[in-house]
mmCIF file of C-alpha atoms in Angstrom:
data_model
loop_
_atom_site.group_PDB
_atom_site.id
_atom_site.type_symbol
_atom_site.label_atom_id
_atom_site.label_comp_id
_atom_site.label_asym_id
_atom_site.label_seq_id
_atom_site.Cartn_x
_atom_site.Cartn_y
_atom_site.Cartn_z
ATOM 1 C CA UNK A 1 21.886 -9.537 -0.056
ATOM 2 C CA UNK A 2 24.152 -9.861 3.201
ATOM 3 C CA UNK A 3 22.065 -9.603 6.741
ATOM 4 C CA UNK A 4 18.860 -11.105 6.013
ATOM 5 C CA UNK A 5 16.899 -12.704 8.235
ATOM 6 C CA UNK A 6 13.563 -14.656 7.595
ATOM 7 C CA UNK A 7 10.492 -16.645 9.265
ATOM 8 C CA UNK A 8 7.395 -17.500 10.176
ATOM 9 C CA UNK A 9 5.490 -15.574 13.284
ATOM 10 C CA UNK A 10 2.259 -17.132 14.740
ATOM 11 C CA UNK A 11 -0.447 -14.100 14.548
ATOM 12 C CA UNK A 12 -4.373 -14.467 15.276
ATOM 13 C CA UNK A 13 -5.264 -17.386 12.341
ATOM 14 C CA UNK A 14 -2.546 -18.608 11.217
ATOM 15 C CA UNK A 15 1.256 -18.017 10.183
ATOM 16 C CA UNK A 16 2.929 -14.587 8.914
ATOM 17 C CA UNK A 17 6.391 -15.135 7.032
ATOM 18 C CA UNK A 18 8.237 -11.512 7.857
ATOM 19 C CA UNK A 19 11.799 -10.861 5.979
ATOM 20 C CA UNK A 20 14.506 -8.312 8.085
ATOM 21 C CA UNK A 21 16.893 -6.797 5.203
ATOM 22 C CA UNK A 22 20.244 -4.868 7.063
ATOM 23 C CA UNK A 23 21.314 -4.309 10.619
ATOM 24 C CA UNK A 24 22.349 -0.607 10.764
ATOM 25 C CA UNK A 25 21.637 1.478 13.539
ATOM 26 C CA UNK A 26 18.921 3.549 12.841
ATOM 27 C CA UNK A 27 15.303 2.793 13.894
ATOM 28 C CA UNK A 28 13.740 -0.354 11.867
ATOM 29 C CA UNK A 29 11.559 0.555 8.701
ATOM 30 C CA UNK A 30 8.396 -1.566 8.969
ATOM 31 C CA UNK A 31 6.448 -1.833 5.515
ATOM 32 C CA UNK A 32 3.092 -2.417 4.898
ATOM 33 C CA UNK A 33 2.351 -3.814 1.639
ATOM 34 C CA UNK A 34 -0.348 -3.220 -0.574
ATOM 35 C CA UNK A 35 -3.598 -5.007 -1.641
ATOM 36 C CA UNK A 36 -5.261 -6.801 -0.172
ATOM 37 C CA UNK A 37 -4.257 -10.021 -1.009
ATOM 38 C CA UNK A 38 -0.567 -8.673 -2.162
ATOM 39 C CA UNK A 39 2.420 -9.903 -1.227
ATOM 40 C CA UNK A 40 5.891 -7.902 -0.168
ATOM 41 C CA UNK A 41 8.178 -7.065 -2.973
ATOM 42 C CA UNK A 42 11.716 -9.011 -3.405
ATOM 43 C CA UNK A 43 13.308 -6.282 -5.112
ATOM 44 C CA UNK A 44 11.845 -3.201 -3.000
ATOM 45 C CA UNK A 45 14.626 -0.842 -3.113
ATOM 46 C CA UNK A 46 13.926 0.255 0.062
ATOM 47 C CA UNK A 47 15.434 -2.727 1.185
ATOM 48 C CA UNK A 48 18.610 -0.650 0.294
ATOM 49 C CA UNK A 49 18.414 1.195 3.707
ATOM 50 C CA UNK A 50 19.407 -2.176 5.378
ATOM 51 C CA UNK A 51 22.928 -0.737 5.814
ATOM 52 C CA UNK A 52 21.479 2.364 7.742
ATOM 53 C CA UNK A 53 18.576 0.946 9.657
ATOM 54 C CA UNK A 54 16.447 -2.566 9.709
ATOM 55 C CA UNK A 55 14.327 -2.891 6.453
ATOM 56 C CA UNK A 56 10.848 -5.346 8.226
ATOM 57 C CA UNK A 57 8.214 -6.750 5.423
ATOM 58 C CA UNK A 58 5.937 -9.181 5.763
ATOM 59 C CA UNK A 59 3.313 -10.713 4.188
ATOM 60 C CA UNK A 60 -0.056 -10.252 5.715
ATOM 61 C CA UNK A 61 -1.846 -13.144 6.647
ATOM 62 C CA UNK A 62 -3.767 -14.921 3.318
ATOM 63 C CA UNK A 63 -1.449 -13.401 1.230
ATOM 64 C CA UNK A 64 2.525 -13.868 -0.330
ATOM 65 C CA UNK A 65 4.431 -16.480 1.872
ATOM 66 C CA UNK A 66 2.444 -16.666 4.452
ATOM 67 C CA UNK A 67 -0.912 -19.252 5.305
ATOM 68 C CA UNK A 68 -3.388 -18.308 3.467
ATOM 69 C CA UNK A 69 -6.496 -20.046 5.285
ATOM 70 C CA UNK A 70 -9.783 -19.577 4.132
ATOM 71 C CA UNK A 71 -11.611 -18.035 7.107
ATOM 72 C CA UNK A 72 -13.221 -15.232 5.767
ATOM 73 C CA UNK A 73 -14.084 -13.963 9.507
ATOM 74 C CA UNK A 74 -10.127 -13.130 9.306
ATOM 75 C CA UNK A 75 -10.168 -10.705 6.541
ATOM 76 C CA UNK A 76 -10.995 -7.628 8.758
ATOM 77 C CA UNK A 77 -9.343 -4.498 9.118
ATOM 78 C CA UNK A 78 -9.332 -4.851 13.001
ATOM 79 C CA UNK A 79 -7.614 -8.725 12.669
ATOM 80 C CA UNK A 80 -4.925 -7.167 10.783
ATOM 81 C CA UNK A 81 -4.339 -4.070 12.831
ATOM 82 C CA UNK A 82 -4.127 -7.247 15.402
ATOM 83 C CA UNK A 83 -1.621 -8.864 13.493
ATOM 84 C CA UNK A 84 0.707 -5.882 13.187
ATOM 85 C CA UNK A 85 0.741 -5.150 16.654
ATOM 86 C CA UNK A 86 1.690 -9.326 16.791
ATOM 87 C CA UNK A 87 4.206 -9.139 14.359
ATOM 88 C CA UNK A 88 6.130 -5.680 16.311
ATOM 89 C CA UNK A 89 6.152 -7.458 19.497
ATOM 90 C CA UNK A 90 7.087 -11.148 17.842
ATOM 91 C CA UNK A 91 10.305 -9.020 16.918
ATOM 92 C CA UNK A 92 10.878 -7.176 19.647
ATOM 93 C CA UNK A 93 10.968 -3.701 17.594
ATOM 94 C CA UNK A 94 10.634 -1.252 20.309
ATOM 95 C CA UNK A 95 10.670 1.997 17.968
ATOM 96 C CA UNK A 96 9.812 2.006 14.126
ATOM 97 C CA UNK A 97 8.628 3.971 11.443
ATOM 98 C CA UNK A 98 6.105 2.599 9.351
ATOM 99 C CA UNK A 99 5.391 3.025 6.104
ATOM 100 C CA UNK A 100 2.127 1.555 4.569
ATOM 101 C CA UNK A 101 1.289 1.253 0.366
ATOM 102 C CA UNK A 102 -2.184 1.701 -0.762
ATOM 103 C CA UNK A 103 -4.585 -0.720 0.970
ATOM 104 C CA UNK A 104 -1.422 -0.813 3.972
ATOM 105 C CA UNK A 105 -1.961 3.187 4.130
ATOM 106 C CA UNK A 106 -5.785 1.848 5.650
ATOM 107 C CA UNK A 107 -4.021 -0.829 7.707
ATOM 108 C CA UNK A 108 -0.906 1.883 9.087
ATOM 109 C CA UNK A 109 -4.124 4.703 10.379
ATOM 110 C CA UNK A 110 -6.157 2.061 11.689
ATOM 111 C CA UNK A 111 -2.897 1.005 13.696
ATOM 112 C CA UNK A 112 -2.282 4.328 14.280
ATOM 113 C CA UNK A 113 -5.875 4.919 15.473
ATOM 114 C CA UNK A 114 -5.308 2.816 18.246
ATOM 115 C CA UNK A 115 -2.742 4.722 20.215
ATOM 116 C CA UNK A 116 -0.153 2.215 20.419
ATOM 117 C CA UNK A 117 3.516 2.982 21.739
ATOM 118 C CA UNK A 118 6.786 3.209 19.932
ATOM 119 C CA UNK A 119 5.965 4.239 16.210
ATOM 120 C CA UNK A 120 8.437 6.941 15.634
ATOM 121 C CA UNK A 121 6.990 8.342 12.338
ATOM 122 C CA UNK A 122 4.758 6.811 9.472
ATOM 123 C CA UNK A 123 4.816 7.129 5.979
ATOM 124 C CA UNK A 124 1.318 6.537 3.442
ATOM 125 C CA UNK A 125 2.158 5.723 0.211
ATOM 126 C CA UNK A 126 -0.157 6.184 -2.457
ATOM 127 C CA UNK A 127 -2.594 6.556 0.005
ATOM 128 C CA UNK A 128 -6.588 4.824 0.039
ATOM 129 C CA UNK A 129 -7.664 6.566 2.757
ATOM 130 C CA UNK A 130 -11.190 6.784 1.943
ATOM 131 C CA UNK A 131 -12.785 3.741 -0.157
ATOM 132 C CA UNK A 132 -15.607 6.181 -1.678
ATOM 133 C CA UNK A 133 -13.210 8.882 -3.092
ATOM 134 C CA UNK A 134 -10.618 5.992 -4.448
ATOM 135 C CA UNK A 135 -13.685 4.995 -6.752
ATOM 136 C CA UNK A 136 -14.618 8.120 -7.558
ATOM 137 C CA UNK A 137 -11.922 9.336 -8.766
ATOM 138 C CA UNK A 138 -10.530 5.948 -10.532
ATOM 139 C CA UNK A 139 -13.867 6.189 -12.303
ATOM 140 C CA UNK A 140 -13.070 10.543 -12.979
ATOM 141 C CA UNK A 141 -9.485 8.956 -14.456
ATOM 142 C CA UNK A 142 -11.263 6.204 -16.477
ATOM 143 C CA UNK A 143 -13.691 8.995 -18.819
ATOM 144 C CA UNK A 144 -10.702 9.951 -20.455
ATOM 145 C CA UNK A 145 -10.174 6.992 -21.923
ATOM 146 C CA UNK A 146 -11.088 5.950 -25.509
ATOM 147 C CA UNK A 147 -15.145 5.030 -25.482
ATOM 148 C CA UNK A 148 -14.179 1.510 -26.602
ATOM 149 C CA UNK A 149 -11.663 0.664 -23.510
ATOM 150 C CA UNK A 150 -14.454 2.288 -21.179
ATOM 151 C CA UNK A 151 -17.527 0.177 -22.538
ATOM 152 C CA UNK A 152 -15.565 -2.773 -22.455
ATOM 153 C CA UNK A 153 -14.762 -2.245 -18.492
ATOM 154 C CA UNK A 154 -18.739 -1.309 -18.097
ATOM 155 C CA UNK A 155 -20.234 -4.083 -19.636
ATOM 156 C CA UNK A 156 -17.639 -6.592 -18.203
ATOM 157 C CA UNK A 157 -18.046 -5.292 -14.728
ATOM 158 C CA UNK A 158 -22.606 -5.224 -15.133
ATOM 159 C CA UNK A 159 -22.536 -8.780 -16.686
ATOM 160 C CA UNK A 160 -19.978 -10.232 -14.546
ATOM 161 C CA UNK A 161 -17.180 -11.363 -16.770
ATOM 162 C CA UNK A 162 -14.024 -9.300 -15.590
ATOM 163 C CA UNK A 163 -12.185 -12.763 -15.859
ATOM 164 C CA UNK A 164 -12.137 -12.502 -19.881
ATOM 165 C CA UNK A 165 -9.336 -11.696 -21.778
ATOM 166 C CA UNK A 166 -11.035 -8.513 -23.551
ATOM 167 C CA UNK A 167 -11.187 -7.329 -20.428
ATOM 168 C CA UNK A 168 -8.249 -8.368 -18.705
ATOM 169 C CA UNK A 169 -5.966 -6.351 -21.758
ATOM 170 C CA UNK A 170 -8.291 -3.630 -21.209
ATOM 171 C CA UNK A 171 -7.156 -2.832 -17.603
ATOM 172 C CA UNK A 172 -4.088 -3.189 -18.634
ATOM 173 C CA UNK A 173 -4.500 -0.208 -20.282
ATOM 174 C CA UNK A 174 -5.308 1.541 -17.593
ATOM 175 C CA UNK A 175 -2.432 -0.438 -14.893
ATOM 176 C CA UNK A 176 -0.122 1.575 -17.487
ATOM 177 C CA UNK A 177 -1.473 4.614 -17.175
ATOM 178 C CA UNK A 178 -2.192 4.484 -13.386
ATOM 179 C CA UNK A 179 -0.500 1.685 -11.921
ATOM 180 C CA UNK A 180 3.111 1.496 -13.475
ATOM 181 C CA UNK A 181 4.159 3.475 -16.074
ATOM 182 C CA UNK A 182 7.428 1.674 -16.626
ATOM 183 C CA UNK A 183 7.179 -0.341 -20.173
ATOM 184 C CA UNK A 184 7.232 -2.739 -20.372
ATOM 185 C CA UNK A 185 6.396 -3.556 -17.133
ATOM 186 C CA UNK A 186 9.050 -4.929 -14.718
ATOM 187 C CA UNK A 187 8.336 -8.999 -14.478
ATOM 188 C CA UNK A 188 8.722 -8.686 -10.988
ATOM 189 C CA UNK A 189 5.232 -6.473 -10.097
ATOM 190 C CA UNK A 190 3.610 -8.406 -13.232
ATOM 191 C CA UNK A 191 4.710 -11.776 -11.300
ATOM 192 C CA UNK A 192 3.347 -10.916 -7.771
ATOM 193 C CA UNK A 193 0.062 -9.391 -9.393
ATOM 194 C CA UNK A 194 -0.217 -13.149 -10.750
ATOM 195 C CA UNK A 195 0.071 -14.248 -7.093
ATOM 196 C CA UNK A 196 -2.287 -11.893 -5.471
ATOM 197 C CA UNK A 197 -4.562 -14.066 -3.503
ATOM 198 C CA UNK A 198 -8.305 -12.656 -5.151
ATOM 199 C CA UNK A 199 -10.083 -14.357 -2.226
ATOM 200 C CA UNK A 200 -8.917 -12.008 -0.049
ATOM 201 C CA UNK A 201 -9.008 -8.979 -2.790
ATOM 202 C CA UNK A 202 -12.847 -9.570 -3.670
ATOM 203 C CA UNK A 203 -14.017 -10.123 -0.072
ATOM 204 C CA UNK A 204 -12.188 -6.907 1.015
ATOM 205 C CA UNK A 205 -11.926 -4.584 -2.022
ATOM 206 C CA UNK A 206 -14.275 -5.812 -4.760
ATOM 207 C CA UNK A 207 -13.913 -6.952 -8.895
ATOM 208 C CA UNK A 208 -11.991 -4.267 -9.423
ATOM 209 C CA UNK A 209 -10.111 -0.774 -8.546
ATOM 210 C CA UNK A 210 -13.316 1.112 -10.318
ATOM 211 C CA UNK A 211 -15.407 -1.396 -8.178
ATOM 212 C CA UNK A 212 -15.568 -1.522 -4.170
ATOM 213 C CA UNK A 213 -18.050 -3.857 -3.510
ATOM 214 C CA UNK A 214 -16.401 -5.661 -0.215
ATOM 215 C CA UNK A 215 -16.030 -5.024 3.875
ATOM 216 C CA UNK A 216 -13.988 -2.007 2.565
ATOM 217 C CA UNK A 217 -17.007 0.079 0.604
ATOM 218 C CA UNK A 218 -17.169 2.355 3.501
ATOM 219 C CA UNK A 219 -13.778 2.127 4.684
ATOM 220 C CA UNK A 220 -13.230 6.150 5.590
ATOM 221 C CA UNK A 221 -10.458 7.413 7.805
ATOM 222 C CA UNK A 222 -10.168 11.408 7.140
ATOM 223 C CA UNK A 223 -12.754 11.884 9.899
ATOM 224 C CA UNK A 224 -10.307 11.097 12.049
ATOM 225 C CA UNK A 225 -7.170 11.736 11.213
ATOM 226 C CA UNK A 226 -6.592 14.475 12.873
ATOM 227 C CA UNK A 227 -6.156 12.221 15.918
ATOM 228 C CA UNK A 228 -2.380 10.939 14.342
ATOM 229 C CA UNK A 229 0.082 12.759 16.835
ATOM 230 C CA UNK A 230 3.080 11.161 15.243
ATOM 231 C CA UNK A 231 5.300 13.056 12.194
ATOM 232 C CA UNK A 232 3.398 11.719 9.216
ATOM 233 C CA UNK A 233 4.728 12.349 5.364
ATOM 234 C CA UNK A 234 1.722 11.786 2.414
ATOM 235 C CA UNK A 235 3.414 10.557 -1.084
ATOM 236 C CA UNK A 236 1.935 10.100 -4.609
ATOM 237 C CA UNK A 237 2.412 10.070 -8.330
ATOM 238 C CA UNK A 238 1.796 12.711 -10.327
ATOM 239 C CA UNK A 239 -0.314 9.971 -12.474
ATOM 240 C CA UNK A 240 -1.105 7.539 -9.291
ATOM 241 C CA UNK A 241 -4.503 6.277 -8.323
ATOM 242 C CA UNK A 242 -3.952 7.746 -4.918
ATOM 243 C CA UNK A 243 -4.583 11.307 -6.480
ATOM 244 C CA UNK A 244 -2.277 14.493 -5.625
ATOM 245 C CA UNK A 245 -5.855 16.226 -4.717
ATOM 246 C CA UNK A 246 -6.945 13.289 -2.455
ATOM 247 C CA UNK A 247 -3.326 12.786 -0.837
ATOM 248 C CA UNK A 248 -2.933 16.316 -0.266
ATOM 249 C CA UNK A 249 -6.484 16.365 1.485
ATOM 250 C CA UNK A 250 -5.471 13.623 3.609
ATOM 251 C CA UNK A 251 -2.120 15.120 4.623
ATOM 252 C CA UNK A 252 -4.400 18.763 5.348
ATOM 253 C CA UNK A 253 -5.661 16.431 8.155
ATOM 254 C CA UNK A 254 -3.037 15.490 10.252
ATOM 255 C CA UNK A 255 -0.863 17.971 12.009
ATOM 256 C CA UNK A 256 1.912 19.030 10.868
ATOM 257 C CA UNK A 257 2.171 16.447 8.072
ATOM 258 C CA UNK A 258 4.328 16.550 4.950
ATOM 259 C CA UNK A 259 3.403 16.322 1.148
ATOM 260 C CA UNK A 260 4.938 15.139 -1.513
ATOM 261 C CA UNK A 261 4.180 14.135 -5.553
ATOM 262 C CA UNK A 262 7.112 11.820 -7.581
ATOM 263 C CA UNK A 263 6.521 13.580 -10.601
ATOM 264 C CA UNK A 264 7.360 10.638 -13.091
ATOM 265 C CA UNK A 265 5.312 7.902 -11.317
ATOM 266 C CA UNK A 266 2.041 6.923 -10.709
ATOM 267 C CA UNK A 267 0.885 4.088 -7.972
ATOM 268 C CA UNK A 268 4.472 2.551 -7.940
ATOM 269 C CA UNK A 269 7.378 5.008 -7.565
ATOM 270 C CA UNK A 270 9.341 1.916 -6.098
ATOM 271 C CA UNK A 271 9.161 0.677 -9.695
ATOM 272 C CA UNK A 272 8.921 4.049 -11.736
ATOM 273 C CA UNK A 273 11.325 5.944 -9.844
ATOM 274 C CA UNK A 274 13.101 4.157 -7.274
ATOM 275 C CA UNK A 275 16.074 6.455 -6.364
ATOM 276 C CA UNK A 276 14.319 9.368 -6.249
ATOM 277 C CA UNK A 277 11.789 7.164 -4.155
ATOM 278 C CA UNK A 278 14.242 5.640 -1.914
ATOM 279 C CA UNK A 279 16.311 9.253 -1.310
ATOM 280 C CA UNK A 280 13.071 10.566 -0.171
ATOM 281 C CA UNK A 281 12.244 7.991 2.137
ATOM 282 C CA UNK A 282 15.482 7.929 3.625
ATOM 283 C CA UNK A 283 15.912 11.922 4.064
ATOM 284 C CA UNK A 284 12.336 11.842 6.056
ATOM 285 C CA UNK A 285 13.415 8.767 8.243
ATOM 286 C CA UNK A 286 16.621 10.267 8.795
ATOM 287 C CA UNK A 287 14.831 13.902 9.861
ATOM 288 C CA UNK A 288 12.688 12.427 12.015
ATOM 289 C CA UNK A 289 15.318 10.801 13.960
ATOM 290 C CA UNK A 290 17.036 13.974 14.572
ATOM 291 C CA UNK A 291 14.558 15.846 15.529
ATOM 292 C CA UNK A 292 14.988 16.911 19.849
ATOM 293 C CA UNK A 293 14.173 13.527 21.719
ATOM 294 C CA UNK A 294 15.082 11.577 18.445
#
């Protein structure tokens, strides 16, 4: 892919390796990736935009490309609402939209929270907004399973042993259903689930997505998201994890916020449908930016 740039950017604990896809004119995309403990996506098609506007990702620190040291007094929301703000200045971005995925929907309102300059619009993506609902209603998703597949995640998760094979297939089960519904599944999001750092995913989230045992148990922004001023668009599956009845709640929060379900996805729309995905992100970017002042 022509006009890409790469490195390394020293952030609070170590080194964050950042990726800038495209040089057109509009006002950088920053992602947020998901997690924690994943890493940015090679193939995100929203690196497609490149030719209208920046395309930023990077991998947050412990995590991907970047060091992964094994501090755990980094792996705090706060450090890596730190880091963020590190990585925007490192790169001089002046304006951007952001646009956060799952765990980086908690990372992009934190930011947010603090009141900082120059973020033109954001975007939450499959959003996990509120640690106690996300395991509710995984859990609400999992009783209409067949008995057998939801024993076998019960009595794996009371005992301990969610790192054997019966139950490893048995999530799988569920990834398809939830996750990505593409079949098989694309060997790209099977490849960087392989290279998810768990030490950050268990300190943070927990054993599983059913499961929130780590710093994030209580993680709950809606009690103050009505304090995001800036144009904010809510996105789901139809089938995601980030419910259509939670993300809609969310978006009820925030002023003048939009809402929107990809009908044939669930967590991963940049896999399951990523032209309808990418048209949406681009027409909402693009609105934003012509809005009076923009």
């Amino acid at each position: 892919m022509e006009n890409v740039k790469e490195g390394f950017i020293p952030v609070t604990g170590g080194k964050v390796w950042y990726r800038i896809t495209g040089n057109g004119p509009g006002i950088p995309l920053l992602l947020l990736h998901g997690g924690p403990g994943m890493k940015s996506s090679d193939s995100d098609p929203l690196r497609q935009l490149g030719a209208e506007r920046p395309v930023i990702q990077y991998d947050q620190l412990g995590c991907g490309k970047s060091e992964w040291p094994e501090d755990t007094a980094l792996w705090t929301v706060d450090r890596y609402v730190e880091e963020l703000g590190q990585v925007i200045r490192a790169l001089e971005l002046e304006e951007v939209h952001l646009l956060g995925h799952s765990w980086g929907t908690m990372l992009a309102a934190s930011y947010l929270f603090t009141k900082p300059g120059g973020v033109r619009s954001v975007i939450f993506s499959g959003p996990a907004l509120d640690a106690q609902r996300w395991e509710r209603d995984q859990r609400a998703y999992l009783k209409r399973f067949p008995e057998p597949v939801q024993k076998v995640i019960e009595e794996s998760e009371s005992q301990g042993t969610t790192d054997s094979d019966d139950y490893q297939e048995t999530m799988m089960q569920y990834y398809k259903t939830h996750m990505c519904r593409v079949d098989p599944w694309p060997d790209e999001l099977s490849e960087d689930l392989d290279q998810l750092n768990p030490a950050v995913y268990n300190y943070m989230w927990g054993a599983s997505e059913f499961t929130v045992t780590g710093t994030l148990k209580h993680f709950d922004a809606t009690e103050r998201l009505h304090e995001i001023e800036v144009p904010a668009l809510f996105t789901c599956g139809r089938y995601d994890e980030a419910t259509p009845e939670a993300t809609e709640q969310y978006a009820s929060f925030v002023p003048n916020s939009e809402f929107h379900v990809f009908e044939n996805s669930s967590h991963m729309p940049a896999f399951e449908e990523p032209e309808v995905y990418v048209e949406t992100v681009r027409e909402w970017v693009n609105r934003q930016e012509m809005k009076p002042g923009g």
